[in-house]
Coordinates of C-alpha atoms and ligand atoms in Angstrom, one line a residue:
M1 CA 122.9 98.7 71.1
Q2 CA 119.8 96.6 71.6
K3 CA 122.5 94.6 73.4
M4 CA 123.4 97.4 75.6
L5 CA 119.6 98.2 76.4
G6 CA 119.1 94.5 77.2
W7 CA 122.2 94.3 79.7
A8 CA 121.2 97.7 81.3
R9 CA 117.9 96.3 82.0
V10 CA 119.2 93.3 83.6
G11 CA 121.2 95.5 85.9
A12 CA 118.4 97.6 86.9
L13 CA 116.4 94.2 87.8
V14 CA 119.5 92.9 89.8
S15 CA 119.9 96.2 91.9
C16 CA 115.8 95.9 92.6
L17 CA 116.2 92.6 93.5
F18 CA 119.1 92.9 95.5
G19 CA 118.0 95.4 98.5
S20 CA 116.5 98.1 96.4
G21 CA 119.4 100.0 94.4
S22 CA 118.1 103.4 95.3
A23 CA 118.3 102.9 98.9
L24 CA 122.0 101.8 99.1
A25 CA 122.9 104.8 96.2
Y26 CA 121.7 107.7 99.1
T27 CA 123.0 106.2 101.9
G28 CA 126.3 106.0 100.7
A29 CA 126.4 102.2 101.9
K30 CA 128.0 100.3 99.0
W31 CA 127.4 96.7 100.1
N32 CA 126.9 97.0 104.0
L33 CA 123.6 99.0 106.0
P34 CA 124.9 102.1 106.7
E35 CA 126.5 102.8 110.3
G36 CA 124.5 106.0 110.7
V37 CA 124.9 109.1 113.1
T38 CA 123.0 108.1 116.1
E39 CA 123.5 105.9 118.9
M40 CA 120.7 103.5 118.2
S41 CA 121.7 103.5 114.3
H42 CA 125.0 102.2 115.8
E43 CA 124.0 99.2 118.1
V44 CA 121.5 98.3 115.2
H45 CA 124.5 98.0 112.8
H46 CA 126.8 96.3 115.8
L47 CA 124.0 93.9 116.2
H48 CA 123.6 93.3 112.4
M49 CA 127.8 92.5 112.2
F50 CA 127.5 90.1 115.0
V51 CA 124.6 88.0 113.3
F52 CA 126.7 88.6 109.9
W53 CA 129.8 87.0 111.6
I54 CA 127.9 84.1 113.3
C55 CA 126.3 83.1 109.9
V56 CA 129.7 83.7 108.0
V57 CA 131.2 80.9 111.3
I58 CA 128.2 78.4 110.6
G59 CA 128.5 78.6 106.7
I60 CA 132.4 77.9 106.5
V61 CA 132.0 74.8 109.4
V62 CA 128.7 73.2 107.8
F63 CA 130.2 73.9 104.4
G64 CA 133.8 73.3 105.0
A65 CA 132.2 69.9 106.9
M66 CA 130.4 68.9 103.8
F67 CA 133.2 69.8 101.1
Y68 CA 135.6 67.6 103.4
S69 CA 133.7 65.0 103.2
V70 CA 132.6 65.0 99.5
F71 CA 136.4 65.1 98.6
A72 CA 137.8 63.0 101.2
H73 CA 135.2 60.4 101.3
R74 CA 134.5 60.0 97.6
K75 CA 133.5 56.8 95.6
S76 CA 136.3 57.1 93.5
K77 CA 138.3 56.2 96.7
G78 CA 136.0 53.2 97.5
A79 CA 134.3 54.9 100.3
V80 CA 131.2 53.0 102.3
A81 CA 128.6 55.3 104.1
A82 CA 128.9 55.1 107.9
S83 CA 125.1 54.3 109.3
F84 CA 124.1 56.2 112.6
H85 CA 120.6 56.5 112.6
E86 CA 119.0 57.4 116.2
S87 CA 121.9 58.6 117.5
T88 CA 120.9 60.2 120.8
L89 CA 123.8 61.9 121.1
V90 CA 123.9 63.6 117.7
E91 CA 120.6 64.6 118.1
I92 CA 120.6 66.1 121.1
I93 CA 123.6 67.8 120.1
W94 CA 122.4 69.1 117.0
T95 CA 119.3 70.6 119.1
A96 CA 121.5 72.2 121.6
I97 CA 123.8 74.0 119.5
P98 CA 121.3 76.0 117.4
F99 CA 119.3 77.1 120.5
V100 CA 122.6 78.3 121.8
I101 CA 123.1 80.4 118.9
L102 CA 119.6 81.5 118.5
I103 CA 119.3 82.8 122.6
G104 CA 122.9 84.2 121.8
M105 CA 121.1 86.5 119.1
A106 CA 117.9 87.1 120.7
I107 CA 119.2 88.7 124.1
P108 CA 121.2 91.5 122.9
A109 CA 118.6 92.0 119.8
A110 CA 115.8 92.5 122.5
A111 CA 117.4 95.0 124.6
T112 CA 118.3 97.1 121.5
L113 CA 114.2 96.9 120.4
V114 CA 113.4 97.8 124.0
K115 CA 115.7 100.6 123.8
M116 CA 114.4 101.7 120.6
D117 CA 110.7 101.6 122.4
D118 CA 111.6 103.9 125.1
T119 CA 109.9 107.2 124.0
H120 CA 110.0 108.6 127.4
N121 CA 111.7 112.1 128.4
A122 CA 111.8 113.4 124.8
D123 CA 112.7 117.1 124.4
I124 CA 111.4 117.6 121.6
N125 CA 108.0 116.2 120.1
I126 CA 107.0 115.7 116.4
K127 CA 104.0 114.7 114.6
I128 CA 104.7 113.3 111.6
T129 CA 101.8 112.5 109.0
G130 CA 102.2 110.6 105.7
Y131 CA 100.0 112.2 102.8
Q132 CA 99.7 110.6 99.0
W133 CA 102.0 111.7 98.3
K134 CA 103.8 114.3 100.7
W135 CA 104.8 114.5 104.5
Q136 CA 103.5 117.0 107.3
Y137 CA 105.9 117.6 110.2
E138 CA 104.2 119.4 113.0
Y139 CA 106.6 120.9 116.0
L140 CA 104.0 119.9 118.9
G141 CA 103.4 122.9 121.0
E142 CA 105.4 125.0 118.8
D143 CA 102.6 126.2 116.8
V144 CA 105.1 125.4 113.6
S145 CA 103.8 122.7 111.0
Y146 CA 104.6 122.4 107.2
F147 CA 104.3 120.3 104.3
S148 CA 107.1 118.7 102.7
T149 CA 107.0 117.4 98.9
L150 CA 109.1 116.3 96.3
A151 CA 111.4 119.2 95.2
A152 CA 110.3 121.3 92.3
E153 CA 113.2 120.2 90.1
S154 CA 113.3 116.7 90.5
N155 CA 109.1 117.1 89.7
R156 CA 109.7 118.8 86.4
A157 CA 112.3 116.3 85.5
R158 CA 110.6 112.9 86.1
Q159 CA 107.3 113.7 83.8
L160 CA 107.2 111.8 81.2
N161 CA 108.8 113.9 78.0
S162 CA 110.0 116.1 80.4
G163 CA 112.7 116.3 78.0
I164 CA 115.4 117.2 81.0
D165 CA 118.1 114.6 81.8
V166 CA 117.8 113.5 85.4
Y167 CA 121.4 113.0 85.7
T168 CA 121.7 116.8 85.5
V169 CA 119.4 117.2 88.5
P170 CA 121.1 117.2 91.9
N171 CA 119.7 115.0 94.3
Y172 CA 117.3 113.6 92.0
L173 CA 114.3 112.4 93.5
V174 CA 115.7 112.5 97.2
D175 CA 115.5 116.0 97.5
V176 CA 112.2 118.3 99.0
D177 CA 110.8 121.4 99.1
H178 CA 110.9 122.0 102.9
P179 CA 113.1 119.5 104.8
L180 CA 112.8 118.7 108.2
V181 CA 114.9 120.5 110.6
L182 CA 116.2 118.7 113.8
P183 CA 118.7 119.8 116.7
V184 CA 121.4 117.7 117.5
G185 CA 122.0 115.9 120.7
K186 CA 118.3 116.1 121.9
K187 CA 115.9 113.5 122.1
I188 CA 113.3 113.6 119.6
R189 CA 110.1 111.8 119.9
F190 CA 108.3 111.2 116.6
L191 CA 104.8 110.4 116.3
I192 CA 103.6 108.7 113.4
T193 CA 100.4 108.7 111.2
S194 CA 98.7 108.7 108.2
N195 CA 95.8 110.9 106.6
D196 CA 95.2 108.2 103.9
V197 CA 96.9 104.6 103.2
I198 CA 99.6 103.3 105.0
H199 CA 102.8 104.9 104.6
A200 CA 106.3 104.2 106.4
W201 CA 109.1 106.8 107.7
W202 CA 112.5 105.9 107.0
V203 CA 115.5 107.8 107.4
P204 CA 118.2 104.6 107.4
A205 CA 121.0 107.0 109.2
F206 CA 119.1 107.4 112.4
A207 CA 117.7 103.5 112.0
V208 CA 114.3 105.0 111.9
K209 CA 111.7 103.1 110.2
K210 CA 107.7 102.9 111.1
D211 CA 104.6 102.5 109.6
A212 CA 102.0 106.2 109.1
I213 CA 99.1 104.0 109.6
P214 CA 95.6 106.2 109.3
G215 CA 93.9 105.9 112.5
Y216 CA 96.8 105.1 114.6
I217 CA 99.9 107.2 116.4
N218 CA 103.2 105.0 116.1
E219 CA 106.0 106.6 118.3
V220 CA 109.8 106.1 117.7
W221 CA 112.6 108.3 118.6
T222 CA 116.2 109.5 117.7
K223 CA 119.2 111.8 118.7
I224 CA 121.4 112.9 115.9
D225 CA 125.0 112.8 116.9
E226 CA 126.2 114.8 114.1
P227 CA 124.9 118.0 111.8
G228 CA 124.2 117.1 108.3
T229 CA 121.8 116.5 106.1
F230 CA 120.2 113.0 105.9
R231 CA 117.8 111.5 103.5
G232 CA 115.0 108.8 103.4
V233 CA 112.0 107.8 101.6
C234 CA 108.5 106.5 102.3
A235 CA 108.7 103.1 102.8
E236 CA 105.2 101.4 102.0
L237 CA 104.0 101.1 98.8
C238 CA 101.3 103.8 99.0
G239 CA 100.2 104.6 95.4
R240 CA 101.3 105.2 92.1
D241 CA 103.6 108.2 93.3
H242 CA 105.0 106.2 96.5
G243 CA 108.4 107.2 94.8
F244 CA 108.5 110.8 94.7
M245 CA 107.6 111.3 98.8
P246 CA 111.2 111.4 99.9
I247 CA 112.6 112.6 103.2
V248 CA 115.1 114.8 103.9
V249 CA 116.5 115.7 107.6
K250 CA 118.2 119.0 108.2
A251 CA 120.2 118.3 111.4
L252 CA 121.4 121.8 113.3
P253 CA 123.3 122.6 116.0
E254 CA 121.1 123.8 119.0
D255 CA 121.6 127.2 119.0
E256 CA 120.9 127.0 115.1
F257 CA 118.2 125.0 115.5
K258 CA 116.4 127.5 117.9
A259 CA 117.1 130.3 115.4
W260 CA 115.0 128.3 112.9
L261 CA 112.4 127.9 115.0
A262 CA 111.5 131.1 116.0
E263 CA 111.6 132.4 112.7
Q264 CA 108.9 130.2 111.5
K265 CA 106.8 130.9 114.5
S266 CA 107.2 134.5 113.4
K267 CA 106.4 133.7 109.7
G268 CA 102.9 132.0 111.2
T269 CA 102.0 128.5 110.6
E270 CA 101.2 128.7 106.6
V271 CA 105.4 129.1 106.1
A272 CA 105.5 126.3 104.1
S273 CA 103.1 126.6 101.4
A274 CA 103.3 130.6 101.6
A275 CA 106.8 130.9 100.6
P276 CA 107.6 129.4 96.9
V277 CA 105.1 131.9 95.6
A278 CA 104.7 134.6 97.3
A279 CA 107.9 136.6 95.5
A280 CA 105.2 138.7 93.8
P281 CA 104.3 142.4 95.7
V282 CA 100.6 141.8 96.9
P283 CA 97.9 144.4 97.8
A284 CA 97.7 144.2 101.6
A285 CA 94.2 143.4 102.0
V286 CA 95.0 140.4 99.8
A287 CA 98.1 139.5 101.4
V288 CA 96.2 139.5 105.1
A289 CA 93.7 137.4 103.4
A290 CA 96.3 134.9 102.3
A291 CA 98.5 135.0 105.4
A292 CA 96.9 132.6 107.8
P293 CA 93.7 130.6 108.7
A294 CA 93.1 132.9 111.7
A295 CA 93.0 135.5 109.4
T296 CA 89.8 134.3 107.7
E297 CA 87.7 137.2 109.6
V298 CA 89.6 139.8 108.3
A299 CA 89.7 138.4 104.7
A300 CA 85.7 138.0 104.3
A301 CA 85.7 141.8 105.6
A302 CA 88.2 143.2 103.1
P303 CA 87.1 143.0 99.9
A304 CA 84.2 145.2 100.8
A305 CA 86.3 147.4 102.8
A306 CA 88.8 147.7 100.3
A307 CA 87.1 147.3 96.8
P308 CA 90.0 148.7 94.8
A309 CA 92.9 146.9 96.4
A310 CA 90.5 143.6 95.9
A311 CA 91.3 143.8 91.9
G312 CA 94.5 141.7 93.6
K313 CA 97.3 140.4 91.5
S314 CA 97.4 140.6 87.7
K315 CA 96.3 138.1 85.1
D316 CA 100.1 137.4 84.6
E317 CA 101.2 137.2 87.8
L318 CA 98.4 134.5 88.7
L319 CA 99.1 132.4 85.7
A320 CA 102.9 132.3 85.7
A321 CA 102.4 131.2 89.6
G322 CA 99.6 129.0 88.9
E323 CA 101.7 127.0 86.5
K324 CA 104.2 126.5 89.2
V325 CA 101.6 125.1 91.7
Y326 CA 100.1 122.9 88.9
K327 CA 103.5 121.4 88.2
T328 CA 104.0 120.6 91.9
N329 CA 100.6 119.3 92.7
C330 CA 98.4 118.5 90.0
I331 CA 100.2 117.4 87.0
A332 CA 100.8 113.8 88.3
C333 CA 97.3 112.8 87.7
H334 CA 95.9 115.9 85.1
Q335 CA 99.1 115.7 82.9
A336 CA 101.0 118.5 81.3
G337 CA 98.4 119.8 78.7
G338 CA 95.6 119.3 81.1
T339 CA 94.9 116.2 79.3
G340 CA 93.9 113.9 82.3
M341 CA 94.0 109.8 81.8
P342 CA 90.6 108.8 81.3
P343 CA 88.8 107.3 82.5
T344 CA 90.2 107.6 86.1
F345 CA 92.1 111.4 86.0
P346 CA 89.3 113.6 83.8
P347 CA 90.9 116.3 81.6
L348 CA 90.7 119.6 82.5
A349 CA 91.1 120.9 78.8
G350 CA 87.5 121.6 77.9
S351 CA 85.7 120.4 81.3
K352 CA 82.6 120.9 82.4
V353 CA 83.6 121.7 85.7
V354 CA 86.0 124.2 85.0
N355 CA 84.2 126.1 82.3
G356 CA 81.1 126.1 85.1
P357 CA 81.0 128.7 88.1
K358 CA 84.7 129.3 89.2
D359 CA 83.4 128.5 93.0
A360 CA 83.4 124.8 91.9
V361 CA 86.8 124.3 90.9
I362 CA 88.0 126.1 94.3
Q363 CA 85.7 123.8 96.1
Q364 CA 87.2 120.7 94.2
V365 CA 90.6 121.9 95.2
L366 CA 89.7 122.2 99.0
H367 CA 88.2 119.3 99.6
G368 CA 88.9 117.1 97.1
K369 CA 86.4 114.7 95.3
N370 CA 86.5 110.8 95.1
M371 CA 90.0 109.8 93.8
M372 CA 91.2 113.5 94.2
P373 CA 93.2 114.3 97.3
P374 CA 92.1 117.6 99.1
F375 CA 94.8 120.5 99.2
P376 CA 93.7 122.4 102.1
Q377 CA 97.3 122.9 102.9
L378 CA 98.1 125.2 99.7
S379 CA 98.1 128.9 100.5
N380 CA 95.1 130.9 99.6
D381 CA 97.3 132.7 96.8
D382 CA 98.4 129.2 95.5
I383 CA 94.7 128.1 95.2
A384 CA 93.9 131.1 93.6
A385 CA 97.1 131.2 90.9
V386 CA 96.3 127.2 89.9
T387 CA 92.5 127.7 89.9
S388 CA 93.1 130.9 87.9
Y389 CA 95.7 128.7 85.7
V390 CA 93.3 125.9 85.0
H391 CA 90.4 128.3 83.8
S392 CA 92.9 130.2 81.5
S393 CA 94.7 127.2 80.1
W394 CA 94.2 124.7 77.1
G395 CA 91.1 126.5 75.6
N396 CA 89.4 126.8 78.4
K397 CA 87.0 129.8 79.1
G398 CA 89.3 131.8 81.3
E399 CA 87.9 133.0 84.5
I400 CA 90.9 134.8 87.1
V401 CA 90.4 133.6 90.8
Q402 CA 92.1 136.1 93.5
A403 CA 93.1 134.9 96.7
G404 CA 90.3 136.7 98.7
D405 CA 87.9 134.6 96.9
V406 CA 89.5 131.4 98.2
A407 CA 89.8 132.8 101.8
A408 CA 85.8 133.4 101.2
A409 CA 85.4 129.7 99.9
R410 CA 87.2 128.1 103.0
K411 CA 84.9 129.5 105.4
Ligands
HEC501 C1 95.9 111.9 92.6 C2 95.5 112.8 91.3 C3 94.7 113.9 91.5 C4 95.4 115.2 91.6 C5 97.4 115.2 92.1 C6 94.8 116.0 91.1 N1 93.4 115.6 91.0 FE1 92.0 116.9 90.2 N2 90.9 115.3 89.8 C7 91.0 113.7 90.2 C8 90.2 113.4 89.7 C9 90.0 111.6 90.4 C10 89.0 113.5 89.3 C11 87.7 113.6 89.3 C12 87.2 113.5 91.0 C13 85.4 112.6 90.4 O1 84.5 113.8 89.7 O2 85.3 111.7 90.9 C14 89.9 115.1 89.3 C15 88.9 116.3 88.8 C16 89.3 117.4 89.0 C17 88.4 118.5 88.1 C18 87.3 118.5 88.0 C19 87.5 117.7 86.3 C20 86.0 117.5 85.6 O3 86.0 117.6 84.6 O4 85.2 116.7 86.5 C21 89.1 119.9 88.2 C22 89.2 121.0 88.1 C23 90.8 119.4 89.0 N3 90.5 118.1 89.4 C24 91.3 120.0 89.5 C25 92.7 119.8 90.0 C26 93.8 120.9 90.5 C27 93.8 122.1 90.2 C28 94.7 119.8 91.3 C29 96.0 120.6 91.7 C30 95.7 121.2 92.8 C31 94.2 118.7 91.1 N4 93.2 118.3 90.5 C32 95.1 117.6 91.1 C33 92.6 113.6 90.5 C34 93.3 114.0 90.7
CU502 CU1 103.6 107.0 101.1

C-alpha cells in the first residue's frame, strides 16, 4: 500500500513536470497540442508541427552522425582523430545552416503572430475581467454582464474533508456556474484586464491565451468554427485559489446566441448572481430592491411604503440560501465551521464584528477589508442570505438581514 502511494505521487509529479497533466486531460489531447476549433488554432498547430518536424530531422542527422562516428571510428578499430582546426569552410557551413533554418521558422511564425494581433472589424466585443478568483464577462454595448465562478458541485467537493469522491463529480474543477456564451462564425474581440492581481485567460481550443493585468487592457480575438463547449483555466498563478477559476465557453449557432442574448437583456444585468438563489417566493417590494442597482431609489422608498411586506423572507429561507452563498464565496477563507485560518483569516464564530451591529457585516461584504475581497457583484438577496447565515451560525447571536437592508447599505 505504502509503495502504491509512493508511485502515485511519482506519477503526479511527472504529470506536473511534463506540461500540466490536467491541462492535457481536459483538452482531450494525449501527447500533442490540441488542433482546436478556430482558424488561428489550426495555424498555431501547423506551425507547431512544422517546427517539430524540423527538430526531428535535425535530431536524426546530428545523433545519426554522432552514433555512426562513435561506432565506425571506435578506438578498438585503431581510429585516429582527424584534425580540422580553423576550417573556414566548416565554420561558414555551421553558421549558415542554422541561420537559414531559423529564418525559415521565423517567417511563418511572424505572419501568424501578426494575424493573431489583428483585432480589427470585430462583430462582438467582450470585456473579460479577472478577479481573485472568478471571471467577469461584459458584452460591450449590450448591457449584459455577469460573473462566472467555479461550479457549486466542484466547490463543495474540493473542500478539505468534504467526504465527496471527486471522481464522481462531473467536470471536476473545470466547470462553472455561468459559462461565457459566444456565437460561432463571428469575429469576437476580447478585451482582457484584471481587478486585482495578474491572471491569464486561456482556452486551448481557441489558441487564445492572454494575460489579464490590472490597469491594462490586452486585446485578442477568436472566430469559432463549430458549436460546442470549450474549457480552459486561469494560466497565471494568482493566489491561493488560482486552481479554482476555470473557464467554460459555450459556442452556439448565431440564432441561438441571439436568442440567449435577448433573454439575458430582458433579465437585467444581475442575471448571473441573482439566478441561483432566487427560487424562493419573495414579497414584491423586496424583489424590486434586489433586482438591479438601478432600482435602489425604489428600494429605499420601499420599506416605509410597504412596512408589512418588508418583513421579507423567513429565517429558514434566508439561512438555507445563505449557506449556499457562504459555501460558494466565503468558505475558502473562513472555513466550514466558521473557524477561519488565523492569524490571516479570522474566525467568524464568536467574532466581534459579526456580533456587533448588523450593518458592519454588510459593509464588510460589500467593500471588503485588507485581505478580504469585496463582493458587490452578489445580489442583495445573496448578501442578505449570507450575512443572516453568518450571524446565526456557530453560536453567534443571530440577527436576520433582509435584501432591503443591503439595498440601503449600497447607497
Ligand atoms: C479571500 C479570503 C476571504 C474571503 C473569500 C472572505 N473573507 Fe471575510 N475576511 C477575510 C479577511 C482576511 C478578514 C479580516 C479583514 C481584516 O480585518 O483585516 C475577513 C473578515 C471578515 C469579517 C469580520 C470578522 C472579524 O472578526 O474581523 C466578516 C464578518 C467576514 N469576513 C465575512 C465574510 C463573508 C460573509 C464572506 C463571503 C461573502 C467572506 N468574508 C469572504 C478574508 C476573506
Ligand atoms: Cu487567476
